[in-house]
mmCIF file of C-alpha atoms and ligand atoms in Angstrom:
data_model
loop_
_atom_site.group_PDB
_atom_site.id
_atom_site.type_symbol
_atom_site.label_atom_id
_atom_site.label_comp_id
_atom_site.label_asym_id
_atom_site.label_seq_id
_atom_site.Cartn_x
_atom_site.Cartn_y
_atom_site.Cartn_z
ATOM 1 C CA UNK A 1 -2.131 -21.737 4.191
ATOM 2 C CA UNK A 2 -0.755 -18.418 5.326
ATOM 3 C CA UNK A 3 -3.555 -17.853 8.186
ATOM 4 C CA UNK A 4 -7.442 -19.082 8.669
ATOM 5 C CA UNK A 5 -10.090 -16.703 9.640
ATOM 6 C CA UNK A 6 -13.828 -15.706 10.090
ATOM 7 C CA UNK A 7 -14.030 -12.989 7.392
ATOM 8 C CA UNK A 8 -11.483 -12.095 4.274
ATOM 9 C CA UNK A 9 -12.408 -9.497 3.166
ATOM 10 C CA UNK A 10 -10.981 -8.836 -0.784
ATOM 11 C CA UNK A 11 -10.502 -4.573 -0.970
ATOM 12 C CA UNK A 12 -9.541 -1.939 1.574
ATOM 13 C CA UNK A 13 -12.022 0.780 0.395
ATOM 14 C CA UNK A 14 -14.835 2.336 2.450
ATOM 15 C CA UNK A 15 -17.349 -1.281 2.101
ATOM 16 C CA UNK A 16 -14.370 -3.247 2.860
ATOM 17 C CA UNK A 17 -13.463 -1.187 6.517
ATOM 18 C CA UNK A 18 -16.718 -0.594 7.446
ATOM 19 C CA UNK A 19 -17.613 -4.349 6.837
ATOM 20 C CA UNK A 20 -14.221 -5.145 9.007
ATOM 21 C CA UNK A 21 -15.417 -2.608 12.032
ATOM 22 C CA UNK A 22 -18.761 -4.934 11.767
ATOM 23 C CA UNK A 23 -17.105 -8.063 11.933
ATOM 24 C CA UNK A 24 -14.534 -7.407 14.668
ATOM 25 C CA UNK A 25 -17.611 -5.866 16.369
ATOM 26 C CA UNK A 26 -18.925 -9.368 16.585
ATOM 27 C CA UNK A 27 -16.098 -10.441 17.991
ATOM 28 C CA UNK A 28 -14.619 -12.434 13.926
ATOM 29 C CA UNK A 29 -11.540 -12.868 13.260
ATOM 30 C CA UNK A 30 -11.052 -10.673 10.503
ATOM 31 C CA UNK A 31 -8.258 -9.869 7.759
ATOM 32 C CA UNK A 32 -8.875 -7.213 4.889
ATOM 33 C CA UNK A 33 -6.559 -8.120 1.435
ATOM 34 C CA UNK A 34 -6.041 -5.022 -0.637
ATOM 35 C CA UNK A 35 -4.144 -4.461 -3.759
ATOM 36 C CA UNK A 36 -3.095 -0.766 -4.043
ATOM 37 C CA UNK A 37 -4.103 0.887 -1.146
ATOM 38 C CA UNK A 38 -6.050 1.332 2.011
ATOM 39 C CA UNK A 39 -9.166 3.893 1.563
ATOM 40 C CA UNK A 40 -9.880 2.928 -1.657
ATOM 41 C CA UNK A 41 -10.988 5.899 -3.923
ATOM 42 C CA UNK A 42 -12.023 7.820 -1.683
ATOM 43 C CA UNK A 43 -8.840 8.617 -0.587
ATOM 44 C CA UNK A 44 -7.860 10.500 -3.651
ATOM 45 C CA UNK A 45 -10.824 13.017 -3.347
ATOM 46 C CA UNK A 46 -9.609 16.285 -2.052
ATOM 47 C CA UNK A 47 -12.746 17.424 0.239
ATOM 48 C CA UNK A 48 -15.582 15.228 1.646
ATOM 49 C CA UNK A 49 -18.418 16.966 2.499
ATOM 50 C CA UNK A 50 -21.574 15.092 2.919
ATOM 51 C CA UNK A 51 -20.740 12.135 5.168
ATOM 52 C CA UNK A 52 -23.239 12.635 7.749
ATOM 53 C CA UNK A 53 -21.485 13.895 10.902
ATOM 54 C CA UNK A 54 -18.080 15.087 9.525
ATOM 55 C CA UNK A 55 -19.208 18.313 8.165
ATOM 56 C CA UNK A 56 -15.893 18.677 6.046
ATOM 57 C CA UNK A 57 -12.122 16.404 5.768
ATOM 58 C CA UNK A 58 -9.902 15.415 2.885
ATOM 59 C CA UNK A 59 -10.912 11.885 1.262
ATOM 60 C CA UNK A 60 -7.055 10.798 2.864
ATOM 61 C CA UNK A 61 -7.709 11.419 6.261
ATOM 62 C CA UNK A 62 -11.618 10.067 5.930
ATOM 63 C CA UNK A 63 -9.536 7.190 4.590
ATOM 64 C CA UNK A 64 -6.500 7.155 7.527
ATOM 65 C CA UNK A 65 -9.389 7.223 9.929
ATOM 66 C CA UNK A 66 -11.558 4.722 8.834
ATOM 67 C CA UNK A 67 -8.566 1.768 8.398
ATOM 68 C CA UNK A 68 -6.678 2.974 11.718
ATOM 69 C CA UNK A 69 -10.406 2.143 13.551
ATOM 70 C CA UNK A 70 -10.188 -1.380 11.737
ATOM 71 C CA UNK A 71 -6.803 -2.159 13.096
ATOM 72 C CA UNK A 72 -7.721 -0.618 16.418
ATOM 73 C CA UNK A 73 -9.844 -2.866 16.438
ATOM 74 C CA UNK A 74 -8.479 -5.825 15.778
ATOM 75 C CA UNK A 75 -8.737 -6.649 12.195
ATOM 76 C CA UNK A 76 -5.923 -7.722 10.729
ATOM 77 C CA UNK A 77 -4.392 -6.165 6.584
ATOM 78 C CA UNK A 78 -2.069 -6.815 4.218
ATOM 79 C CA UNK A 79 -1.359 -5.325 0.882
ATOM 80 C CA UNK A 80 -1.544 -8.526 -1.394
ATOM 81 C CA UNK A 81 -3.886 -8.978 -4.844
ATOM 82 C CA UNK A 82 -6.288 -11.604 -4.643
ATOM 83 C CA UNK A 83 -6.358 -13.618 -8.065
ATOM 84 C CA UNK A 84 -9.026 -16.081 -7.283
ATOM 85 C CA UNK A 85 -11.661 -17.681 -4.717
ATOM 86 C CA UNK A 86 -11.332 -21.111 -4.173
ATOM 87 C CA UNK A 87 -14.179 -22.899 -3.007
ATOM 88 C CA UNK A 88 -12.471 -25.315 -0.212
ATOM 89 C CA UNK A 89 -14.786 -27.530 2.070
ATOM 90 C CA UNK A 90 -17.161 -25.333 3.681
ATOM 91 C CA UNK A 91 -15.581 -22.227 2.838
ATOM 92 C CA UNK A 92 -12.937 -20.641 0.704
ATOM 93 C CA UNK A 93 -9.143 -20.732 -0.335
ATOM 94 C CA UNK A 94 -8.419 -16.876 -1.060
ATOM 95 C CA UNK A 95 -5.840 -17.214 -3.223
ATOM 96 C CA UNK A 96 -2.688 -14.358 -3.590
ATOM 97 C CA UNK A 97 0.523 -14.814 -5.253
ATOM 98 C CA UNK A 98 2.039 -15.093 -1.724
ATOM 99 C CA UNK A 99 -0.333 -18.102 -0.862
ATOM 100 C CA UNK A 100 -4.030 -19.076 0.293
ATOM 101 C CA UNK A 101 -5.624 -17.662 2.971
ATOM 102 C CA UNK A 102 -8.442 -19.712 4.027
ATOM 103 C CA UNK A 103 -11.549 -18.299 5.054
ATOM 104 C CA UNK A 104 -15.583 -19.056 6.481
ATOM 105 C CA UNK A 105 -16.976 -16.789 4.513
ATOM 106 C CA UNK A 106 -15.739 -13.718 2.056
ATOM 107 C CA UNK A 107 -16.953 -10.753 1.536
ATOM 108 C CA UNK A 108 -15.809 -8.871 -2.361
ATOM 109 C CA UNK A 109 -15.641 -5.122 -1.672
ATOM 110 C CA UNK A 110 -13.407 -5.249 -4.809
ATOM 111 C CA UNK A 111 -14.761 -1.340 -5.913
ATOM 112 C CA UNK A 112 -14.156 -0.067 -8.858
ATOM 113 C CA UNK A 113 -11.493 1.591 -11.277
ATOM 114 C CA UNK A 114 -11.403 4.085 -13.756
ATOM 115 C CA UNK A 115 -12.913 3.735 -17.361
ATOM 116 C CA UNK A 116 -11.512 4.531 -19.949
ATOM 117 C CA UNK A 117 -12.454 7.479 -23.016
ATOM 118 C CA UNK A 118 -11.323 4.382 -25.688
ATOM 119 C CA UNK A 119 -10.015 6.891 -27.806
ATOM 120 C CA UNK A 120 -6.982 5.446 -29.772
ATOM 121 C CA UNK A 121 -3.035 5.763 -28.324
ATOM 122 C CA UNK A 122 -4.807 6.385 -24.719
ATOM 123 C CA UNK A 123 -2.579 3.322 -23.258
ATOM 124 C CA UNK A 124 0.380 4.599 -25.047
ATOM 125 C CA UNK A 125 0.049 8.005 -23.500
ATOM 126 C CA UNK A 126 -0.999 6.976 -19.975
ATOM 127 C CA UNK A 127 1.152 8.963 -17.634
ATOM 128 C CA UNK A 128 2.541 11.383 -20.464
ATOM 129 C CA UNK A 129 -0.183 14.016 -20.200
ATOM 130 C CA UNK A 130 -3.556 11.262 -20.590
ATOM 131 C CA UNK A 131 -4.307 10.993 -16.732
ATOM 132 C CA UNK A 132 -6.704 9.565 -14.775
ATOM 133 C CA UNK A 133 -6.162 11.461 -10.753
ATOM 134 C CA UNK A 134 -6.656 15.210 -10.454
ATOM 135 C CA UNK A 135 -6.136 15.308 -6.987
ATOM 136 C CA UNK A 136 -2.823 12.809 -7.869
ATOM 137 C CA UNK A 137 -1.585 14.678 -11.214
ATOM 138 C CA UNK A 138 -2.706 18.069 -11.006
ATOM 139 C CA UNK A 139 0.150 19.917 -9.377
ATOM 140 C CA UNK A 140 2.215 18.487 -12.542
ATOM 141 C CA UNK A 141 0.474 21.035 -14.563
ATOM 142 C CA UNK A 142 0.251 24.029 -12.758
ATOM 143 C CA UNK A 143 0.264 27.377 -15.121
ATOM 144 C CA UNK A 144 -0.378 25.037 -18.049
ATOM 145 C CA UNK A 145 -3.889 24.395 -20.079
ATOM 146 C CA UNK A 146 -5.537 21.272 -20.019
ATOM 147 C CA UNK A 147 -8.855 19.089 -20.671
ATOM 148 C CA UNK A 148 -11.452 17.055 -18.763
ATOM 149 C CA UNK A 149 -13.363 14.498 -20.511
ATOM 150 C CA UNK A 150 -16.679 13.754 -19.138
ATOM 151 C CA UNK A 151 -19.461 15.300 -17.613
ATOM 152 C CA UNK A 152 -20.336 13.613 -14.108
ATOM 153 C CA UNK A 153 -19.717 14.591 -10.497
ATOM 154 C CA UNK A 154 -15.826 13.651 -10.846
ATOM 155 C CA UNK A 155 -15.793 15.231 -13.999
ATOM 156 C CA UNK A 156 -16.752 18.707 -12.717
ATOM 157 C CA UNK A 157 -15.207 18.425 -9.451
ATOM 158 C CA UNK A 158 -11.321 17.920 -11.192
ATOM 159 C CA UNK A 159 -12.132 20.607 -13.740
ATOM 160 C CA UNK A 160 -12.760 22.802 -10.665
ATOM 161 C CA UNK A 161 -10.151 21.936 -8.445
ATOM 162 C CA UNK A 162 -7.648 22.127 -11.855
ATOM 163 C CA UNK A 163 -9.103 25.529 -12.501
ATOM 164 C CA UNK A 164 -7.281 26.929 -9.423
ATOM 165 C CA UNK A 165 -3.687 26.263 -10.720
ATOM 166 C CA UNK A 166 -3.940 25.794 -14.400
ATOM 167 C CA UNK A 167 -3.624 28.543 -16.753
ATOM 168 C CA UNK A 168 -7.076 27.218 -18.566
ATOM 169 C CA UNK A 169 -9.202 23.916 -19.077
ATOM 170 C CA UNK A 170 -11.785 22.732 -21.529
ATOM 171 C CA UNK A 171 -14.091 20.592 -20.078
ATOM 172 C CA UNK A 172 -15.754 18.253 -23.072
ATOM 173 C CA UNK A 173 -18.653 16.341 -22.528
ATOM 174 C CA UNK A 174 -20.451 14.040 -25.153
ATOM 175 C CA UNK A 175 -23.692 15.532 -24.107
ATOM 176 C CA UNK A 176 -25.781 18.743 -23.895
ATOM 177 C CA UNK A 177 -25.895 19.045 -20.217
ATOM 178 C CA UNK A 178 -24.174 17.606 -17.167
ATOM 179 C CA UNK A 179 -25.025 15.026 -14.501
ATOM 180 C CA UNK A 180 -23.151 16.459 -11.941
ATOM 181 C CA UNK A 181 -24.584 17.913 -8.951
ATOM 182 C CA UNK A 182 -26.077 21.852 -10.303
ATOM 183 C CA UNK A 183 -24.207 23.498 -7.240
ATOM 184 C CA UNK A 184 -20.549 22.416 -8.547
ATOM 185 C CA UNK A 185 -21.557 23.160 -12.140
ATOM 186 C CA UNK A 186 -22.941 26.668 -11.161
ATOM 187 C CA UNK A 187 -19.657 27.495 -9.729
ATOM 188 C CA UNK A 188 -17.220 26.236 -12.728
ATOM 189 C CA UNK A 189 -19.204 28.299 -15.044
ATOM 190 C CA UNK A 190 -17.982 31.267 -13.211
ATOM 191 C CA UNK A 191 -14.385 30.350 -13.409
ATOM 192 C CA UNK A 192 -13.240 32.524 -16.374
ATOM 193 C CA UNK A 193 -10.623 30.175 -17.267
ATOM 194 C CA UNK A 194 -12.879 27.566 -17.902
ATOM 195 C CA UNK A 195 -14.358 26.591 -21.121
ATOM 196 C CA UNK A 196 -17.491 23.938 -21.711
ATOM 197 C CA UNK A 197 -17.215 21.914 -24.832
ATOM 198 C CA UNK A 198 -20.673 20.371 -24.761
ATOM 199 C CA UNK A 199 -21.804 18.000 -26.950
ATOM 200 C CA UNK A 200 -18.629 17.226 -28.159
ATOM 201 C CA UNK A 201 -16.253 14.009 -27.856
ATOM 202 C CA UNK A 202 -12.436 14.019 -28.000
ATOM 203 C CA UNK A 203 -11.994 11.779 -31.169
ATOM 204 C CA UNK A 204 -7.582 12.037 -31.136
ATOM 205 C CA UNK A 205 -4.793 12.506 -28.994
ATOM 206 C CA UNK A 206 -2.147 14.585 -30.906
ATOM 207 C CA UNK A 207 1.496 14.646 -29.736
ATOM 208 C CA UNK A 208 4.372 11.899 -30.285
ATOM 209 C CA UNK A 209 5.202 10.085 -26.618
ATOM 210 C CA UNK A 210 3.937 13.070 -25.106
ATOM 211 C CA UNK A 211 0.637 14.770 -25.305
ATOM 212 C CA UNK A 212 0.119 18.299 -27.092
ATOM 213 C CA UNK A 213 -3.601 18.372 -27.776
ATOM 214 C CA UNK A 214 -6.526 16.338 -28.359
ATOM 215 C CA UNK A 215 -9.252 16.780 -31.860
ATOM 216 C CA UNK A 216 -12.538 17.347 -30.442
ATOM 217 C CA UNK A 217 -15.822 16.868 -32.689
ATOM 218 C CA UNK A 218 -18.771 18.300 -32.133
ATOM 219 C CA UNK A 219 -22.233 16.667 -32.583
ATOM 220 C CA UNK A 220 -22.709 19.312 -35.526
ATOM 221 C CA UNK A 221 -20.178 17.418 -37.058
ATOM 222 C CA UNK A 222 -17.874 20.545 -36.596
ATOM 223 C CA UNK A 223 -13.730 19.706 -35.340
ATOM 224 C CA UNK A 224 -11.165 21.259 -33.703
ATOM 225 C CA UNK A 225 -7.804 20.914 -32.587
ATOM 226 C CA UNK A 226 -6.967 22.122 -29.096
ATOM 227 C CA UNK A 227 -3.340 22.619 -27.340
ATOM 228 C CA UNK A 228 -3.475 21.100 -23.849
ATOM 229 C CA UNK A 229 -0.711 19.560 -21.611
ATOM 230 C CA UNK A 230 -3.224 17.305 -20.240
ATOM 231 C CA UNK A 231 -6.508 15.384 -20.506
ATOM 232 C CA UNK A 232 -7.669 14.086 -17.424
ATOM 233 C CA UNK A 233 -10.393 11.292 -18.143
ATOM 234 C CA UNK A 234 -13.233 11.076 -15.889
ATOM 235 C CA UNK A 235 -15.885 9.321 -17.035
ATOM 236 C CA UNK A 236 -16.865 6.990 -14.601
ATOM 237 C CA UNK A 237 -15.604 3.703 -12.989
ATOM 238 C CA UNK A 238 -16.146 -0.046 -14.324
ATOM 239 C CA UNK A 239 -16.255 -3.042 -11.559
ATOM 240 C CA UNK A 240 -13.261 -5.112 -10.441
ATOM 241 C CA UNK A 241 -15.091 -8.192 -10.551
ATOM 242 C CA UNK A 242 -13.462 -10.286 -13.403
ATOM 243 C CA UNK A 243 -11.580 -12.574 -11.446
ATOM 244 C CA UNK A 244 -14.500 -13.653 -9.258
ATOM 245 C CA UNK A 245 -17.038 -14.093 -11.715
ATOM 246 C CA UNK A 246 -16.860 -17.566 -11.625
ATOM 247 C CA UNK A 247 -18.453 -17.569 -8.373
ATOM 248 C CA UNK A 248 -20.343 -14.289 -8.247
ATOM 249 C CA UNK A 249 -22.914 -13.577 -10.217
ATOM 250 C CA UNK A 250 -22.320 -10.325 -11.950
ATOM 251 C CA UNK A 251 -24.616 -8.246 -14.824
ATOM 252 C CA UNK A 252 -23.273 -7.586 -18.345
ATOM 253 C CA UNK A 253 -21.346 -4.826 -17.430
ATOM 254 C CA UNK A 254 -19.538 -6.967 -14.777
ATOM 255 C CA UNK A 255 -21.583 -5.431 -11.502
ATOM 256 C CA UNK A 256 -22.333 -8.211 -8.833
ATOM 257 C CA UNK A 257 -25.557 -7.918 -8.764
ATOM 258 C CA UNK A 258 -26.441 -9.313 -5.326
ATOM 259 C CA UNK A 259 -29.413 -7.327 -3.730
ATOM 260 C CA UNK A 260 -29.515 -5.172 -0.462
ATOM 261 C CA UNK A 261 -28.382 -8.440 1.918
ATOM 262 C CA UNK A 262 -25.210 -8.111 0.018
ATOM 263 C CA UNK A 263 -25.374 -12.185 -0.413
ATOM 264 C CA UNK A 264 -24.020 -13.521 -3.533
ATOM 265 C CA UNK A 265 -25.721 -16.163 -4.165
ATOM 266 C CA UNK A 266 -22.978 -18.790 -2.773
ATOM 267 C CA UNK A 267 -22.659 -19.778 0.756
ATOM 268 C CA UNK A 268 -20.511 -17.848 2.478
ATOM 269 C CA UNK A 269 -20.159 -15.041 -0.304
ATOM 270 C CA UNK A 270 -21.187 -11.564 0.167
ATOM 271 C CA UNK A 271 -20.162 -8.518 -1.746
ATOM 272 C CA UNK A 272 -20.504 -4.982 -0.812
ATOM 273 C CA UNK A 273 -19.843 -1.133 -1.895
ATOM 274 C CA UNK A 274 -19.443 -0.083 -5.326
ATOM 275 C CA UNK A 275 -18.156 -3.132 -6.656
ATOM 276 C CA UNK A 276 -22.213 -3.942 -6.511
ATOM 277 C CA UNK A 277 -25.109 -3.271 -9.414
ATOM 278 C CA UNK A 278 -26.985 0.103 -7.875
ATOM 279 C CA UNK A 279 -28.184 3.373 -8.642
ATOM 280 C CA UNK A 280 -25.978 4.871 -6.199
ATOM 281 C CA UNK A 281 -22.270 4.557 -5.770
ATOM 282 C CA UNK A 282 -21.501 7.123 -2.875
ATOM 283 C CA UNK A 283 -19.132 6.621 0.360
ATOM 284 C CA UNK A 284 -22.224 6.618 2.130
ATOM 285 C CA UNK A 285 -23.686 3.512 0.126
ATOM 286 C CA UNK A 286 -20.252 1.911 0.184
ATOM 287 C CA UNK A 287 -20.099 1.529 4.488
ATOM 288 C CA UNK A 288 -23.571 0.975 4.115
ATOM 289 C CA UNK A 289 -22.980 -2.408 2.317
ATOM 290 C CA UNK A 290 -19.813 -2.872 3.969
ATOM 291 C CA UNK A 291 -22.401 -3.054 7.365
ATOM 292 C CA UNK A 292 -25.133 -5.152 5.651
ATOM 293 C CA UNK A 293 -22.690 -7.825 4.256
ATOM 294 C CA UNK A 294 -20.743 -8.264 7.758
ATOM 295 C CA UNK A 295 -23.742 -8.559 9.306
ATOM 296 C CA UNK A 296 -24.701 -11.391 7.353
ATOM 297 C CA UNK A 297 -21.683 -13.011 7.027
ATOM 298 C CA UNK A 298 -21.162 -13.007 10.767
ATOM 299 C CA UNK A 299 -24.469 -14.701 11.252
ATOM 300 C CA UNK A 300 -23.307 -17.187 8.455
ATOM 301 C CA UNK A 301 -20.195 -17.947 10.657
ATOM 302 C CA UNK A 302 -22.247 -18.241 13.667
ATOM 303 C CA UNK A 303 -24.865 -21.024 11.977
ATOM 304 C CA UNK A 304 -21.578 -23.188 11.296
ATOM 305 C CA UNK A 305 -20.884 -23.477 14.947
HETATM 306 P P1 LIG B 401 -20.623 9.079 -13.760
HETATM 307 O O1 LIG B 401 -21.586 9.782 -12.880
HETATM 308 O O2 LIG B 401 -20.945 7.726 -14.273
HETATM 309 O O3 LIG B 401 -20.377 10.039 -15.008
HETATM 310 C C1 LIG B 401 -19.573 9.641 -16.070
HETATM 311 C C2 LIG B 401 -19.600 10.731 -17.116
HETATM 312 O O4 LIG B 401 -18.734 10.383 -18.181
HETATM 313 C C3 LIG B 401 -20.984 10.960 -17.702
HETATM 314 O O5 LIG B 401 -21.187 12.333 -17.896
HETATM 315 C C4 LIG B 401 -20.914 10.197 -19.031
HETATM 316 O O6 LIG B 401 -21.672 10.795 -20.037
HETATM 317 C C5 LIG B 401 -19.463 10.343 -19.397
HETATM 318 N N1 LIG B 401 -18.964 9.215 -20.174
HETATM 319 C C6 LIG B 401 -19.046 7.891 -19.873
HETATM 320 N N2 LIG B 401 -18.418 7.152 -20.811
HETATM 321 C C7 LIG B 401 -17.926 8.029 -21.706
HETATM 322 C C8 LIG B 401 -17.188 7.877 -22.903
HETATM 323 N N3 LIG B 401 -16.792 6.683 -23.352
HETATM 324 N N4 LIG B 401 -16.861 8.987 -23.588
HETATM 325 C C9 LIG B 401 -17.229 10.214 -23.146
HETATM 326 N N5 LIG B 401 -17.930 10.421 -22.029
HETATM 327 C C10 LIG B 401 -18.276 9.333 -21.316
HETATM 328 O O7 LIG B 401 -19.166 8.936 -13.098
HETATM 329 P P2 LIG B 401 -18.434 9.823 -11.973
HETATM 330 O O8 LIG B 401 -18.520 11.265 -12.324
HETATM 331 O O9 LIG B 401 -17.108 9.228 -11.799
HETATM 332 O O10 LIG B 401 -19.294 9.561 -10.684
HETATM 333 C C11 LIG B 401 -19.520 8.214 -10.230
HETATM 334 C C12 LIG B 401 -20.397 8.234 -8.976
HETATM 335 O O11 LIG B 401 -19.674 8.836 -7.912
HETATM 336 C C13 LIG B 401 -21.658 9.074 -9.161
HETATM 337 O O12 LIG B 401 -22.700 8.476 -8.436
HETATM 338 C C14 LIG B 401 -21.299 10.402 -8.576
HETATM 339 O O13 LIG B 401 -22.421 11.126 -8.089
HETATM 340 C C15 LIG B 401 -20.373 9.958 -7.432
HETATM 341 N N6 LIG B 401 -19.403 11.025 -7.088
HETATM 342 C C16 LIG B 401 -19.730 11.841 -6.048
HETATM 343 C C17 LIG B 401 -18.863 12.850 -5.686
HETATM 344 C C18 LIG B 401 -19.212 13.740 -4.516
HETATM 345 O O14 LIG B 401 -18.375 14.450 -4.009
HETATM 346 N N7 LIG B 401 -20.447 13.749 -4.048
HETATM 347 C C19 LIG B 401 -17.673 13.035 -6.376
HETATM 348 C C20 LIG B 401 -17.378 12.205 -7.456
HETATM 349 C C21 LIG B 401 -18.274 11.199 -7.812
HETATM 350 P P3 LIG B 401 -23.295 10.804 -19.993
HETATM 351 O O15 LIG B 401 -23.646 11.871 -18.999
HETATM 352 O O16 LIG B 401 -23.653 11.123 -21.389
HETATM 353 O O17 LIG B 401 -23.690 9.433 -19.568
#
């Protein structure tokens, strides 16, 4: 075993720090496992603006501040992927490549990750011009045109933050209208250099090992080839839940879908943030779990005693 504790906590986002605040709050030993890095997605969005108190501050340092108050306060992290839960006498064996970590009770804040368009060659041309991170890939093309696919909050917001440095960018969504926030699409349809494909889907990337366009086709059954440097995907997230499923009940798109108490159905299991099934995946939902499953899986430690 490479160390016991209270509370593991599987994902370093938003649910997963706020839950470890709770927990060390209570006075649990705590350690948060995350695979990529602390913040979660949050810290790739450029400007947060409507987490109550904090009028305005870049997803990063929302992100810095929130795991630097974990550790401050005692929790313990490490970057390491969790590959399975063990069930192991009264609690679990979290299992990493490294080792086990054994803990009372878990709590999955695994998140989730980007979708993809499933348009053909999209693996192939991951990283050569099909990208997934505005706020990460953006500066690459700078002066150059470019697409969005999608037409949700994420969507809108990278075709307006791209719109400041790129030369143009298409934004093509499968429907007739967005489902983005009206503010945010009020201002990118004043940004001259930004075009709306509605109804339309991106049905081909063109370009060999590096991307050069993509075919778009309309819903009038009308197509077109466009020259872009880039498409930037953004049409939504899927759960990171496969590897826990065997002890997590999830829905058929792979959401856990424990209710507001965050419990999973399993003693000692609790999930939290957007990793969950719900109508709202926010930052302000995601601490919100994060609260409601330390909470209950501190007063599951505490019955054991
Ligand atoms: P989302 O709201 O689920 O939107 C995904 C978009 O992609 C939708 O417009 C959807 O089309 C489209 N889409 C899905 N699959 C597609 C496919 N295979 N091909 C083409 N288009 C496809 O995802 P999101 O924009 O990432 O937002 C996720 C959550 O985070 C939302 O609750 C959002 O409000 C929130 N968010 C908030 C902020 C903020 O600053 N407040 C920023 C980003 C995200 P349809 O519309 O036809 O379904």
């Amino acid at each position: 075993m490479l160390g016991t504790y209270d509370i593991v906590i599987v994902g370093g986002g938003p649910a997963g720090l706020a839950a470890a605040i709770y927990g060390r709050r209570a006075e649990k030993s705590v350690l948060v496992l995350e695979k990529n890095g602390f913040g979660g997605q949050i810290a790739w969005s450029p400007m947060v603006d409507n987490f109550p108190g904090i009028p305005s501050v870049s997803g990063a340092e929302l992100a810095d501040r929130m795991f630097s108050q974990a550790l401050d306060m005692g929790a313990e992290a490490e970057l390491a992927e969790v590959t399975r839960l063990r069930r192991e006498g009264a609690g679990y064996a979290v299992v990493t490549p490294d080792g086990d970590y054994a803990a009372k009770a878990v709590i999955l804040a695994t998140g989730a990750q980007h979708r993809r368009l499933g348009v053909a060659r999209e693996e192939e041309l991951a990283g050569n011009g099909v990208c997934y991170c505005a706020v990460c890939d953006g500066a690459f093309y700078a002066g150059r045109p470019v697409a969005v696919a999608g037409g949700g909050d994420s969507a809108v917001q990278d075709a307006l933050l791209l719109s400041n440095s790129c030369s143009q960018v298409y934004i093509i969504h499968r429907r007739g209208e967005f489902r983005a926030e009206e503010a945010n699409v009020e201002a990118l349809r004043e940004r001259e250099n930004v075009a709306m494909l509605m109804s339309a889907r991106v049905t081909a990337l063109l370009g060999d090992g590096e991307l050069t366009g993509v075919r778009v086709e309309s819903e009038d059954g009308s197509a077109r080839e466009i020259e872009v440097d880039a498409l930037f995907v953004a049409v939504g997230s899927e759960p990171d839940s496969a590897p826990f499923a065997d002890l997590a009940a999830t829905d058929a798109a792979g959401w856990f879908t424990a209710g507001e108490s965050c419990e999973a159905g399993k003693p000692g299991l609790f999930v939290a943030g957007d990793c969950r099934a719900k109508s709202v995946r926010q930052l302000t939902t995601a601490v919100g779990d994060g609260a409601a499953a330390a909470v209950a899986a501190c007063r599951y430690v505490d019955a054991l005693r």
